mmCIF file of C-alpha atoms in Angstrom:
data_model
loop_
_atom_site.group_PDB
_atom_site.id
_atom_site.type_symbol
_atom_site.label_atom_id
_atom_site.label_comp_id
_atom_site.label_asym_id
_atom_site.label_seq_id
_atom_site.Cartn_x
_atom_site.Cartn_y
_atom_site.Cartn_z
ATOM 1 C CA UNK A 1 112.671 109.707 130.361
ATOM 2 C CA UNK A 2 111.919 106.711 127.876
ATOM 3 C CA UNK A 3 112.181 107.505 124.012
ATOM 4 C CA UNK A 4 109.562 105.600 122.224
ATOM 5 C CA UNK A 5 108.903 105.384 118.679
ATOM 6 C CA UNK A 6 105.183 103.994 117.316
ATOM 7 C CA UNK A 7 104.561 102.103 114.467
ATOM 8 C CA UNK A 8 100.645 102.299 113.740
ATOM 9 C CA UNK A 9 100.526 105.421 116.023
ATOM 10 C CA UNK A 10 96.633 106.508 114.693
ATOM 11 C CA UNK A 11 95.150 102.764 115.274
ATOM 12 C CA UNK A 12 93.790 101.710 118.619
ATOM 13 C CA UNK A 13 96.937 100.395 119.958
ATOM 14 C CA UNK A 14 98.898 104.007 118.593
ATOM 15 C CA UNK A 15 96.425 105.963 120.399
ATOM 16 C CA UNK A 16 96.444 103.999 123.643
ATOM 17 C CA UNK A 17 100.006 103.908 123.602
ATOM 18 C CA UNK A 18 100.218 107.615 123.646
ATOM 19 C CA UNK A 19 97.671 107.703 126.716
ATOM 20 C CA UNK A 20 100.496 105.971 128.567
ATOM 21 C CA UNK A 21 103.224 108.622 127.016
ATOM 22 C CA UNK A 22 101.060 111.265 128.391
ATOM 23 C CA UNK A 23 100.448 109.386 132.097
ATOM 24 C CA UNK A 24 104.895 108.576 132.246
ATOM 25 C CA UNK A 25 105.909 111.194 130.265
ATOM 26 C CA UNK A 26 107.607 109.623 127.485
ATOM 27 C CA UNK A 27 109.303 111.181 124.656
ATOM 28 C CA UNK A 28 108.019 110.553 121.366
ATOM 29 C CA UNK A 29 110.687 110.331 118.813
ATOM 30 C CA UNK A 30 108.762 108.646 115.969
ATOM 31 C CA UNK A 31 105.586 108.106 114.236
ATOM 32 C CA UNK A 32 104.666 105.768 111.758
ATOM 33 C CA UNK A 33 100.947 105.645 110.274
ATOM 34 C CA UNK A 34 99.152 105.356 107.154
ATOM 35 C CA UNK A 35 96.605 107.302 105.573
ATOM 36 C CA UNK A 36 94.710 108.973 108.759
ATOM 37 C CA UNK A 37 97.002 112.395 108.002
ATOM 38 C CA UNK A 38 94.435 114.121 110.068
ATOM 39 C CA UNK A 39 95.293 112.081 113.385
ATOM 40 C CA UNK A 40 98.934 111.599 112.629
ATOM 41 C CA UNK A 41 99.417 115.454 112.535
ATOM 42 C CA UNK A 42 97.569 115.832 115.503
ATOM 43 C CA UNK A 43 99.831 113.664 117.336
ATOM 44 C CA UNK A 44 102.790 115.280 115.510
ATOM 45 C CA UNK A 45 101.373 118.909 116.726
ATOM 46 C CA UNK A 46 101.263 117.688 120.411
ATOM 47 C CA UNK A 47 104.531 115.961 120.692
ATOM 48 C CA UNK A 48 106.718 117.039 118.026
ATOM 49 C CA UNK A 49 108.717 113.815 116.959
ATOM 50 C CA UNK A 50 112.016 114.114 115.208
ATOM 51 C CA UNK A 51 110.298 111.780 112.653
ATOM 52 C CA UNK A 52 106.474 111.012 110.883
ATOM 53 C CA UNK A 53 105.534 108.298 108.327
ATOM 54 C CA UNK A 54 102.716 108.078 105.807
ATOM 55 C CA UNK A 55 101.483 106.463 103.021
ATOM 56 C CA UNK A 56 102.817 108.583 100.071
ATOM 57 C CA UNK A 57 99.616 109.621 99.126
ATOM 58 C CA UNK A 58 98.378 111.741 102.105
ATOM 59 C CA UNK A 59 102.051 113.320 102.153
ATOM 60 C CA UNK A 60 101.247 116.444 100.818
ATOM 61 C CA UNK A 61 98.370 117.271 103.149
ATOM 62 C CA UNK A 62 101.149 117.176 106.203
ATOM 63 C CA UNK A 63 103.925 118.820 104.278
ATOM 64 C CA UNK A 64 103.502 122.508 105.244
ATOM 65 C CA UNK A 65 101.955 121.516 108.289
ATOM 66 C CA UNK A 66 103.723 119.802 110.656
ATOM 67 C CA UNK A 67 106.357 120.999 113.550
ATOM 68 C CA UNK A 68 109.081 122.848 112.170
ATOM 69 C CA UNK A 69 111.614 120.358 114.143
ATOM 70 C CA UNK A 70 109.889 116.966 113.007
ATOM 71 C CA UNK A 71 111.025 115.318 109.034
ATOM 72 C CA UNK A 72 108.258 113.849 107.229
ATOM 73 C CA UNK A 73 109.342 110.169 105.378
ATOM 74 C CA UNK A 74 106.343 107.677 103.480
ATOM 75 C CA UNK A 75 106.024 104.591 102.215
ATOM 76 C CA UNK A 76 107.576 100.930 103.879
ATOM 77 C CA UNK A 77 111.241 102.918 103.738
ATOM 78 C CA UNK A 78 109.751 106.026 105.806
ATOM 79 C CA UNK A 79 108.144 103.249 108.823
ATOM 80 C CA UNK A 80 111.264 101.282 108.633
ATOM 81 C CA UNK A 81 112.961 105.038 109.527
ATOM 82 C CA UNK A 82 110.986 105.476 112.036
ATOM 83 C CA UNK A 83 111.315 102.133 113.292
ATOM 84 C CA UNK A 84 114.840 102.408 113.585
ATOM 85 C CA UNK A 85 115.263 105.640 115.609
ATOM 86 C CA UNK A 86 116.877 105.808 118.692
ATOM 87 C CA UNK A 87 114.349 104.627 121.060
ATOM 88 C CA UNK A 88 114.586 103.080 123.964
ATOM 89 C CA UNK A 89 111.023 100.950 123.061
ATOM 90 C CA UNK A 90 109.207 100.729 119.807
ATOM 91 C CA UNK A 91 106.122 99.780 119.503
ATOM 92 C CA UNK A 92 105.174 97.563 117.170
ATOM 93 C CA UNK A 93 101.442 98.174 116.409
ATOM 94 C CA UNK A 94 101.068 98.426 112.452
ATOM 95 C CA UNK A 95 97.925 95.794 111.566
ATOM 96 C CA UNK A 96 98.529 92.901 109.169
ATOM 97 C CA UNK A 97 101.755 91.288 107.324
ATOM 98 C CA UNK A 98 102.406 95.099 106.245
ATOM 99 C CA UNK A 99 103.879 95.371 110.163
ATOM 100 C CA UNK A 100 106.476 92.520 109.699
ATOM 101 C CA UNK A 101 109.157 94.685 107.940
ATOM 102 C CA UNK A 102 108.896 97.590 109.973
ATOM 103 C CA UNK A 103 108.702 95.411 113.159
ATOM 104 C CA UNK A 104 112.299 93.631 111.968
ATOM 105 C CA UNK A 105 113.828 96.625 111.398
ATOM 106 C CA UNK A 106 113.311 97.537 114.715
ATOM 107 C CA UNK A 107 114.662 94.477 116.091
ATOM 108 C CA UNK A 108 117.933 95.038 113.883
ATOM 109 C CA UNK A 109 118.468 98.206 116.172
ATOM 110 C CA UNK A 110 118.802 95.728 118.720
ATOM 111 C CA UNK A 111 116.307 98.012 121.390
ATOM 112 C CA UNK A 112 112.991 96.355 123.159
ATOM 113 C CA UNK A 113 110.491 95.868 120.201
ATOM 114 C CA UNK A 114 106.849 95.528 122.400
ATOM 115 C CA UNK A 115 105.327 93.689 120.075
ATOM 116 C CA UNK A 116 101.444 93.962 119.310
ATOM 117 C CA UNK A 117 101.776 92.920 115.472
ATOM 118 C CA UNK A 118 100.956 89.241 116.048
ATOM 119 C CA UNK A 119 101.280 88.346 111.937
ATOM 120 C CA UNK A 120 104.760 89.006 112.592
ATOM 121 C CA UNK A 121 105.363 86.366 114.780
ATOM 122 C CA UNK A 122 102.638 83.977 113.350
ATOM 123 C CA UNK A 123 104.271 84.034 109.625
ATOM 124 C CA UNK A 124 107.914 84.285 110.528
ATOM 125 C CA UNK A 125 108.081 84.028 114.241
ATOM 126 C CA UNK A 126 111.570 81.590 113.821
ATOM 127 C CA UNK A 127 113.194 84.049 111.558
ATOM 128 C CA UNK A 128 111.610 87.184 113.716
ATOM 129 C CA UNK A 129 113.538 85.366 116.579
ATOM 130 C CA UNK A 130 116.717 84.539 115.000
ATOM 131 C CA UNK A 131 117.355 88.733 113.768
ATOM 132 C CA UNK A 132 116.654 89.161 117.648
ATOM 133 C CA UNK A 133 118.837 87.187 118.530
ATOM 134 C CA UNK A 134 121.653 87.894 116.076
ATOM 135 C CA UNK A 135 121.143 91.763 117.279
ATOM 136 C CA UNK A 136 120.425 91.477 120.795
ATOM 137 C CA UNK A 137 117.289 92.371 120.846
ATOM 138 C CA UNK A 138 114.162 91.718 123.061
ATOM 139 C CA UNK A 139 110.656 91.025 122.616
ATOM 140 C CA UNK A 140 107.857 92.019 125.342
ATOM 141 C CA UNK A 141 104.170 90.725 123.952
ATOM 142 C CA UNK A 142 101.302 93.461 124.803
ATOM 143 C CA UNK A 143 98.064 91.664 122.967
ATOM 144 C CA UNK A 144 96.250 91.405 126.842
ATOM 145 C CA UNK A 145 96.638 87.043 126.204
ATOM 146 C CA UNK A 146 100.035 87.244 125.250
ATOM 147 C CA UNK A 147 101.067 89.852 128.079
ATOM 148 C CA UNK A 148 98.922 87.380 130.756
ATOM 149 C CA UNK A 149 100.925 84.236 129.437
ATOM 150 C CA UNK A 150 104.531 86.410 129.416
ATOM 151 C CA UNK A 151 103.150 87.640 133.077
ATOM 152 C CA UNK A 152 102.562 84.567 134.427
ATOM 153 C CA UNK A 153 105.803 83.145 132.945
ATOM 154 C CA UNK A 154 108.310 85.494 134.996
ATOM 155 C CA UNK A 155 110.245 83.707 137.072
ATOM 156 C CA UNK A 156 109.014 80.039 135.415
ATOM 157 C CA UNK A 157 111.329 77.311 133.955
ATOM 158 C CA UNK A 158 109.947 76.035 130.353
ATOM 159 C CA UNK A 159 110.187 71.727 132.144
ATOM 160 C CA UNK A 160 107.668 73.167 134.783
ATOM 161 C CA UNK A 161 105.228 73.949 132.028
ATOM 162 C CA UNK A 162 102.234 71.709 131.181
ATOM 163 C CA UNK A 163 99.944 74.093 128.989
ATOM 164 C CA UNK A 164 99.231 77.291 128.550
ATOM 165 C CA UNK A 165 95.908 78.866 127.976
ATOM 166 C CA UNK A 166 94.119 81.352 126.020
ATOM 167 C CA UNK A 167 91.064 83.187 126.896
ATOM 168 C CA UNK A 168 88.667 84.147 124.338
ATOM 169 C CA UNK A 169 85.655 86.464 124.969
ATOM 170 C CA UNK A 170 83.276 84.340 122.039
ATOM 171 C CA UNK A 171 82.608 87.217 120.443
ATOM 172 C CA UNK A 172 79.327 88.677 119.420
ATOM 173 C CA UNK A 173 77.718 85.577 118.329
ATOM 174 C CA UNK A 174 78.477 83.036 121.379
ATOM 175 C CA UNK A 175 74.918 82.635 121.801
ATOM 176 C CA UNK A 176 73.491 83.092 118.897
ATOM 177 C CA UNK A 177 72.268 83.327 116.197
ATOM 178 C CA UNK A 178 72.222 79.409 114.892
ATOM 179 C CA UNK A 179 72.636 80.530 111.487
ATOM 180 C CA UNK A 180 75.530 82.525 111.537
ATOM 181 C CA UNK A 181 75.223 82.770 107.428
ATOM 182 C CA UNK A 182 72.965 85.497 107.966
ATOM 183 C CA UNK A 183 74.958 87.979 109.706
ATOM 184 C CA UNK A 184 75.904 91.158 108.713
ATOM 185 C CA UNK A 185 78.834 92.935 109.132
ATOM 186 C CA UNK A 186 77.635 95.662 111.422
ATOM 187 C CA UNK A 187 76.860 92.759 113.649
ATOM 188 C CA UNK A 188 80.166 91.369 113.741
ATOM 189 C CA UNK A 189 81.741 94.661 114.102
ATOM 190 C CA UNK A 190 79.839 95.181 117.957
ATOM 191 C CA UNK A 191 82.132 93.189 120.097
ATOM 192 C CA UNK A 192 80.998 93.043 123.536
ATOM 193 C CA UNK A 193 83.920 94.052 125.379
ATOM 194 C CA UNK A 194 86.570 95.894 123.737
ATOM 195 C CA UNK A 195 86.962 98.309 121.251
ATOM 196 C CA UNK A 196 89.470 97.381 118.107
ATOM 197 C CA UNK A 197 90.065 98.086 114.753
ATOM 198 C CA UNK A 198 87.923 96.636 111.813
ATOM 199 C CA UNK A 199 89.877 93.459 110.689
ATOM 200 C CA UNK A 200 91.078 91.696 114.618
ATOM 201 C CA UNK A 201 86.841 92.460 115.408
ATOM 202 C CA UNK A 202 85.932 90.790 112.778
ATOM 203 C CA UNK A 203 88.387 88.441 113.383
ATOM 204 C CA UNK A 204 87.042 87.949 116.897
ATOM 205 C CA UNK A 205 83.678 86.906 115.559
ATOM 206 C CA UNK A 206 84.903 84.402 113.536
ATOM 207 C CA UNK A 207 87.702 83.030 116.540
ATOM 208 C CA UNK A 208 90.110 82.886 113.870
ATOM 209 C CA UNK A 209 91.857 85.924 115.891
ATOM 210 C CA UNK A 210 92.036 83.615 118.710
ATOM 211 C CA UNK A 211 94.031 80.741 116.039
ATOM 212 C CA UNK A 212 96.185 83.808 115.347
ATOM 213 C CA UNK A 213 96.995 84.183 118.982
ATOM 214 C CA UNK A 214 97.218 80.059 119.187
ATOM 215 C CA UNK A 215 100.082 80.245 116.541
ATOM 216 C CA UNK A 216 101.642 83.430 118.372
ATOM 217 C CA UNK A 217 102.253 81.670 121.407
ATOM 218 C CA UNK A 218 103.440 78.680 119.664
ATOM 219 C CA UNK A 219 106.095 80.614 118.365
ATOM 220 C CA UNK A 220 106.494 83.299 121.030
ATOM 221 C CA UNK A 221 106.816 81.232 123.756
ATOM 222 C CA UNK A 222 108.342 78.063 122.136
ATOM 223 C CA UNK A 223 105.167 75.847 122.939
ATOM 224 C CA UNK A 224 104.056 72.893 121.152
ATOM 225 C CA UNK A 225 100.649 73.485 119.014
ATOM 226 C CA UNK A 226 98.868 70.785 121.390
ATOM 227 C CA UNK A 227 100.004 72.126 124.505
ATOM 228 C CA UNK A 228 97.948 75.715 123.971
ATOM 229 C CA UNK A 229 94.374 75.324 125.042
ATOM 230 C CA UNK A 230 91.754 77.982 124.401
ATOM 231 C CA UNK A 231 88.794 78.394 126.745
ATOM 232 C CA UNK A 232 86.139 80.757 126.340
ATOM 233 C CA UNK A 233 85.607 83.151 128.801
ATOM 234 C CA UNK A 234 82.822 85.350 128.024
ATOM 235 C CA UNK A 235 83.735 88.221 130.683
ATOM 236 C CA UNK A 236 87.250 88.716 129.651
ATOM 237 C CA UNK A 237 89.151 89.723 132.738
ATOM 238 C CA UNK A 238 91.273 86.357 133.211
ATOM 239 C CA UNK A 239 93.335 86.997 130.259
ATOM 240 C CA UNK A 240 95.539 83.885 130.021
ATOM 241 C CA UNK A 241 97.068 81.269 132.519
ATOM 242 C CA UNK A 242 99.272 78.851 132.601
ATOM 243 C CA UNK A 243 99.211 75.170 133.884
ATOM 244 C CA UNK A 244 102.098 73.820 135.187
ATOM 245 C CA UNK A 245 102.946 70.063 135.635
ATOM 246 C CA UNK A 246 102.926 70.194 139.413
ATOM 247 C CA UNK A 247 98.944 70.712 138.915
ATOM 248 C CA UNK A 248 99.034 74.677 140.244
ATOM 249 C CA UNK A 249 97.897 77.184 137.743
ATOM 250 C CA UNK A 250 98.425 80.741 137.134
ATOM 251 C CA UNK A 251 96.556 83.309 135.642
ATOM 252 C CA UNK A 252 96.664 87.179 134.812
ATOM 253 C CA UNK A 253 93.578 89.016 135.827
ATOM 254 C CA UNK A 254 92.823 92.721 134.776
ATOM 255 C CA UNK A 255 90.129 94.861 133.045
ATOM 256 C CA UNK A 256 89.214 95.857 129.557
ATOM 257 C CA UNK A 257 91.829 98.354 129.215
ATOM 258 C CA UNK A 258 94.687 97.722 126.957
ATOM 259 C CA UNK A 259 96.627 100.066 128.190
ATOM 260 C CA UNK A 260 97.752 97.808 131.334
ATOM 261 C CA UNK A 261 99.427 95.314 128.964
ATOM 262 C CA UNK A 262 100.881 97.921 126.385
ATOM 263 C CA UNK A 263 102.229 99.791 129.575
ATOM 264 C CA UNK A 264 103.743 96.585 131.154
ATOM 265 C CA UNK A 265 105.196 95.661 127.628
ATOM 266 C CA UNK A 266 107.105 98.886 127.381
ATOM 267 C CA UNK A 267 107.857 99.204 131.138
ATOM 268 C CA UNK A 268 108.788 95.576 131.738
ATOM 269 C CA UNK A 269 110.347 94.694 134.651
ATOM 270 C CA UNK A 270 108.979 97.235 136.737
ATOM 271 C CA UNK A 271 105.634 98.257 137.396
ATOM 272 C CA UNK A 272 104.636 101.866 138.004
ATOM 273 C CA UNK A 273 101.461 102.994 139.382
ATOM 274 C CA UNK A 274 98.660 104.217 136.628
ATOM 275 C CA UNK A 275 95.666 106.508 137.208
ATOM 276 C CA UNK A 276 92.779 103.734 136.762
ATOM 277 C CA UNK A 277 90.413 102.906 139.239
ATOM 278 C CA UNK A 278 91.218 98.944 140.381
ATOM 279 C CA UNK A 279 89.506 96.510 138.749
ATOM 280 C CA UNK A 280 85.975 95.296 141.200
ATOM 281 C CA UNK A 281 86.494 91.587 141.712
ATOM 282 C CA UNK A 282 82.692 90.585 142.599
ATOM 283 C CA UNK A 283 80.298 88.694 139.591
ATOM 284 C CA UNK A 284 80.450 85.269 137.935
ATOM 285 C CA UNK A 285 83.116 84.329 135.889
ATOM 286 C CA UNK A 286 82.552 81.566 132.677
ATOM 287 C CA UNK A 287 84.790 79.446 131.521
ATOM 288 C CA UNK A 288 83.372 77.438 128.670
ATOM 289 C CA UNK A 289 84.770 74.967 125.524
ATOM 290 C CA UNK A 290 85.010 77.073 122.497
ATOM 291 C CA UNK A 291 82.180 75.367 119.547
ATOM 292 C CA UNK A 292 84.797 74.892 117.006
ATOM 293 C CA UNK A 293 81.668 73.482 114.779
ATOM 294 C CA UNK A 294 80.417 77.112 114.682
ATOM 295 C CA UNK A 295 83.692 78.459 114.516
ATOM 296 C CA UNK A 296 85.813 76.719 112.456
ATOM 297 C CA UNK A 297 88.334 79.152 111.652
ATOM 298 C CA UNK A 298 90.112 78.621 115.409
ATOM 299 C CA UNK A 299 90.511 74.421 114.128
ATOM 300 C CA UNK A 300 91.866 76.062 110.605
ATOM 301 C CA UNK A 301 94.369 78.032 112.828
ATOM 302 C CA UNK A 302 95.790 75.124 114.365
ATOM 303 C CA UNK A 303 95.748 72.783 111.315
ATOM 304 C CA UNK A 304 97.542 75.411 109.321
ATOM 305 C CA UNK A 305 100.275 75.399 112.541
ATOM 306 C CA UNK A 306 100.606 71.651 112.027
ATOM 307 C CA UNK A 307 101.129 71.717 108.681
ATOM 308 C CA UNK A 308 103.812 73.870 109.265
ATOM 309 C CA UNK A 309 106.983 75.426 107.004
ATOM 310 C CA UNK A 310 104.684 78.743 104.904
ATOM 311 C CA UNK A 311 101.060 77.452 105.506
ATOM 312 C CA UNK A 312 100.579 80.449 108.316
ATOM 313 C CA UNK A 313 101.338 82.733 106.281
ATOM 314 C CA UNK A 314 99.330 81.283 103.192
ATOM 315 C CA UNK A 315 96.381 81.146 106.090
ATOM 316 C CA UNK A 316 97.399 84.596 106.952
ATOM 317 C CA UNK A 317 96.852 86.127 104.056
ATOM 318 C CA UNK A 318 93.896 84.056 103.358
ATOM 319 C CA UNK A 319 91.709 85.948 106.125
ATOM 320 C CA UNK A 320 93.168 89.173 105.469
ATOM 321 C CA UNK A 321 91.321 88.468 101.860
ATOM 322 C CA UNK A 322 88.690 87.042 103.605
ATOM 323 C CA UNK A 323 87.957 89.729 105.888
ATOM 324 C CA UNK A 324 87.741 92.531 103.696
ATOM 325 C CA UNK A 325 85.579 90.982 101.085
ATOM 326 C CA UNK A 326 82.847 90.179 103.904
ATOM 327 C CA UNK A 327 83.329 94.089 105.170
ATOM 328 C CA UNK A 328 82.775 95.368 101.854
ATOM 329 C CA UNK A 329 79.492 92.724 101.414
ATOM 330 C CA UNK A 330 80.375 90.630 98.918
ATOM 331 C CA UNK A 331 80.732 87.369 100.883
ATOM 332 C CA UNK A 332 78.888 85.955 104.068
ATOM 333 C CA UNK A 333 80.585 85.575 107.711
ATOM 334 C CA UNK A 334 80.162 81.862 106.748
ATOM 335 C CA UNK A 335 82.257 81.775 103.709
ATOM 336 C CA UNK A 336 85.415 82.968 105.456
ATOM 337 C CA UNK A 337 86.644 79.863 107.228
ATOM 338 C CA UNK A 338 85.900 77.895 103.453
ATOM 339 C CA UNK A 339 88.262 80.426 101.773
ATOM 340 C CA UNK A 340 90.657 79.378 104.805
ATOM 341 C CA UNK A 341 90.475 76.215 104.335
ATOM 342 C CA UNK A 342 90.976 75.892 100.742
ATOM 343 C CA UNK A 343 93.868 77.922 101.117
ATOM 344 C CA UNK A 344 95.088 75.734 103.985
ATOM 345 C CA UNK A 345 94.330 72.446 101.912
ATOM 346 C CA UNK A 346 96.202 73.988 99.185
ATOM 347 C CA UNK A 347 99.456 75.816 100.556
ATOM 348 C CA UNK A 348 102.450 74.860 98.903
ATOM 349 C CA UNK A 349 105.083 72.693 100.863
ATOM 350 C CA UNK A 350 108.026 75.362 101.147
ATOM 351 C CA UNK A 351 110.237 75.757 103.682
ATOM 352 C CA UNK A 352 110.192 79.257 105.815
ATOM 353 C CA UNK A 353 112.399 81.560 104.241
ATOM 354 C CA UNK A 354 111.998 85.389 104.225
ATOM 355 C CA UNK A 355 111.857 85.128 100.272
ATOM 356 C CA UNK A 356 108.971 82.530 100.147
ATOM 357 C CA UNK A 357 107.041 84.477 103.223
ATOM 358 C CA UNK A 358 106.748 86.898 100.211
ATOM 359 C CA UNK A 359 106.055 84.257 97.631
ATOM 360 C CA UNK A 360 103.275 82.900 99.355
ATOM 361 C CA UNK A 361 101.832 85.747 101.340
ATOM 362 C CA UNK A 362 101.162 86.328 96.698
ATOM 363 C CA UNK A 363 99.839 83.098 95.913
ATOM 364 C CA UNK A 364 97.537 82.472 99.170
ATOM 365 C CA UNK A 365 95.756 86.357 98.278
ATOM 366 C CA UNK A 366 95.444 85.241 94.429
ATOM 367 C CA UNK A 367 94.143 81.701 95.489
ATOM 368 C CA UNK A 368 91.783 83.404 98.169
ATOM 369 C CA UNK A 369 90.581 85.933 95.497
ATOM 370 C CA UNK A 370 90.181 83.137 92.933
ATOM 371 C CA UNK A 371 88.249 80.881 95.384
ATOM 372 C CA UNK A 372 85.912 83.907 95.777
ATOM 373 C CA UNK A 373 85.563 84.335 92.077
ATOM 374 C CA UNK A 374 83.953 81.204 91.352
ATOM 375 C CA UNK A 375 82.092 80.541 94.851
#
């Protein structure tokens, strides 16, 4: 029986990876979350982990509450607990830069971290590697592109590769409206084929979560920037491919169900059966050049990989900003990719360090708020 621990167990990815503890049986040693108490000791009730996290505010509504064999922690220091259990996986699922500490103390345990935080890997991804390394650790990707790409990878050698590709569904506004300055959030918020949390839908509208997965797999996988192509695909089942030099390509085909890559990511190299129905193959399938005129944020993604040394994590942070001013209405969809870009224009020129990952993450939220300010 696997022991897993979750790190953003009452998010989308949390719940869905406790679908898949339920179908193999897993034992669930650990539980990191944030404010949803409510959900968290749900999850606690049913499968009474030595170990919960919260955010020290919602602490006291689980104190009295929870399983008389399972420790309640909080705060960065109680995930970083939980993150360094005993498991045999832990999945790395808290949203945002707040995920990157918890997600390298996992690695220091030196288990399998399955890694669906991409801000990890897109602000530090050379020093994410190098604590891997140093403790022996591994890395399986479960965002559906980056589990296609890692699929389609097996049994590849990196001189055979000529590009690999990234699907992107467009988002809600593919086809329209023209003026996407008039959109609300509630519009961006109804993606048409999966179901995520707030800030990566949002971030699908824009296609700026698509430059966040450019930058993963530029780091991930050890690919230049200009040898990751991304191709809309409006129907989302081919989730990534890869094109290799001798002309053949490869691609990883499956339905909207993230539970197929977050399984595979924990469950990696083998391949146990799961109670879905198989995916129907008939229909038309699109594949179509992503309008980066519309959607500048995906060209902002790559520029900000160019640059190089902090500017993803200045660009990072940027959206994060971003995001959650538009969600609370105080800026249009369209004014997201200019507060991106005058953070990109305007990142410092620092090398990556874990100290100025911290400095800038700072700067690039005060410059983003600033921008804001006076636009």
């Amino acid at each position: 029986m696997k022991r897993i621990s979750i790190l953003g167990s009452t998010g989308s990815i949390g719940t869905q990876t406790l679908d898949i503890a339920r179908w193999r049986g897993y034992e669930v040693i650990g539980l990191a979350a944030g404010r949803n108490w409510e959900v968290l000791l749900e999850q606690a009730g049913e499968f009474h982990p030595k170990l919960v996290s919260c955010h020290a505010e919602v602490a006291s509504n689980l104190a009295d509450k929870l399983p008389a064999d399972t420790k309640l922690v909080t705060g960065l220091d109680g995930a970083k607990a939980v993150a360094q259990l005993d498991a045999d996986v832990v999945m790395a699922a808290i949203s945002g830069i707040a995920g990157l500490e918890p997600t390298v103390a996992a690695l220091e345990t030196g288990t399998r971290v399955a890694l669906a935080n991409k801000e990890a890997m897109v602000v530090a991804g050379p020093l994410v590697w190098e604590v891997a390394n140093q403790h022996g650790a591994s890395i399986t990707p479960v965002d559906s592109e980056h589990s296609a790409l890692f699929q389609a990878l097996v049994g590849e050698t990196p001189e055979t590769i000529d590009k690999l590709v990234l699907t992107a569904s467009g988002g809600p506004f593919r086809e329209g409206p023209a003026n996407l300055s008039t959109v609300t959030p509630a519009q961006a918020l109804k993606h048409p084929n999966w179901a995520m949390g707030s800030k990566v839908t949002i971030d699908s509208a824009t296609l700026f979560n698509k430059g966040l997965e450019v930058l993963e797999a530029h780091f991930l996988f050890h690919v230049a920037l200009d040898d990751i192509e991304v191709v809309i695909h409006p129907q989302s089942l081919i989730h990534g491919l890869v094109r290799f030099k001798d002309g053949n390509i490869k691609a990883q085909i499956g339905p909207h169900d993230m539970r197929l890559p977050l399984q595979y990511g924990i469950e990696y190299p083998e391949r146990p059966q799961i109670p879905l129905e198989p995916l129907p193959l008939q229909g038309t399938w699109q594949l179509e050049t992503p309008d980066i005129n519309r959607f500048p944020s995906l060209e902002l993604a790559y520029e900000a990989g160019r640059r190089g040394g902090v500017t993803p994590v200045a660009i990072n942070a940027a959206d994060e900003v971003a995001v959650q001013a538009f969600l609370a209405g105080k800026i249009g969809f369209m004014d997201i990719p200019k507060v991106l870009e005058h953070v990109v224009l305007n990142a410092p020129d620092k090398a990556l360090t874990w100290a100025s990952i911290t400095e800038v993450d700072s700067w690039a939220r005060k410059e983003a708020e600033g921008f804001l300010s006076v636009a």
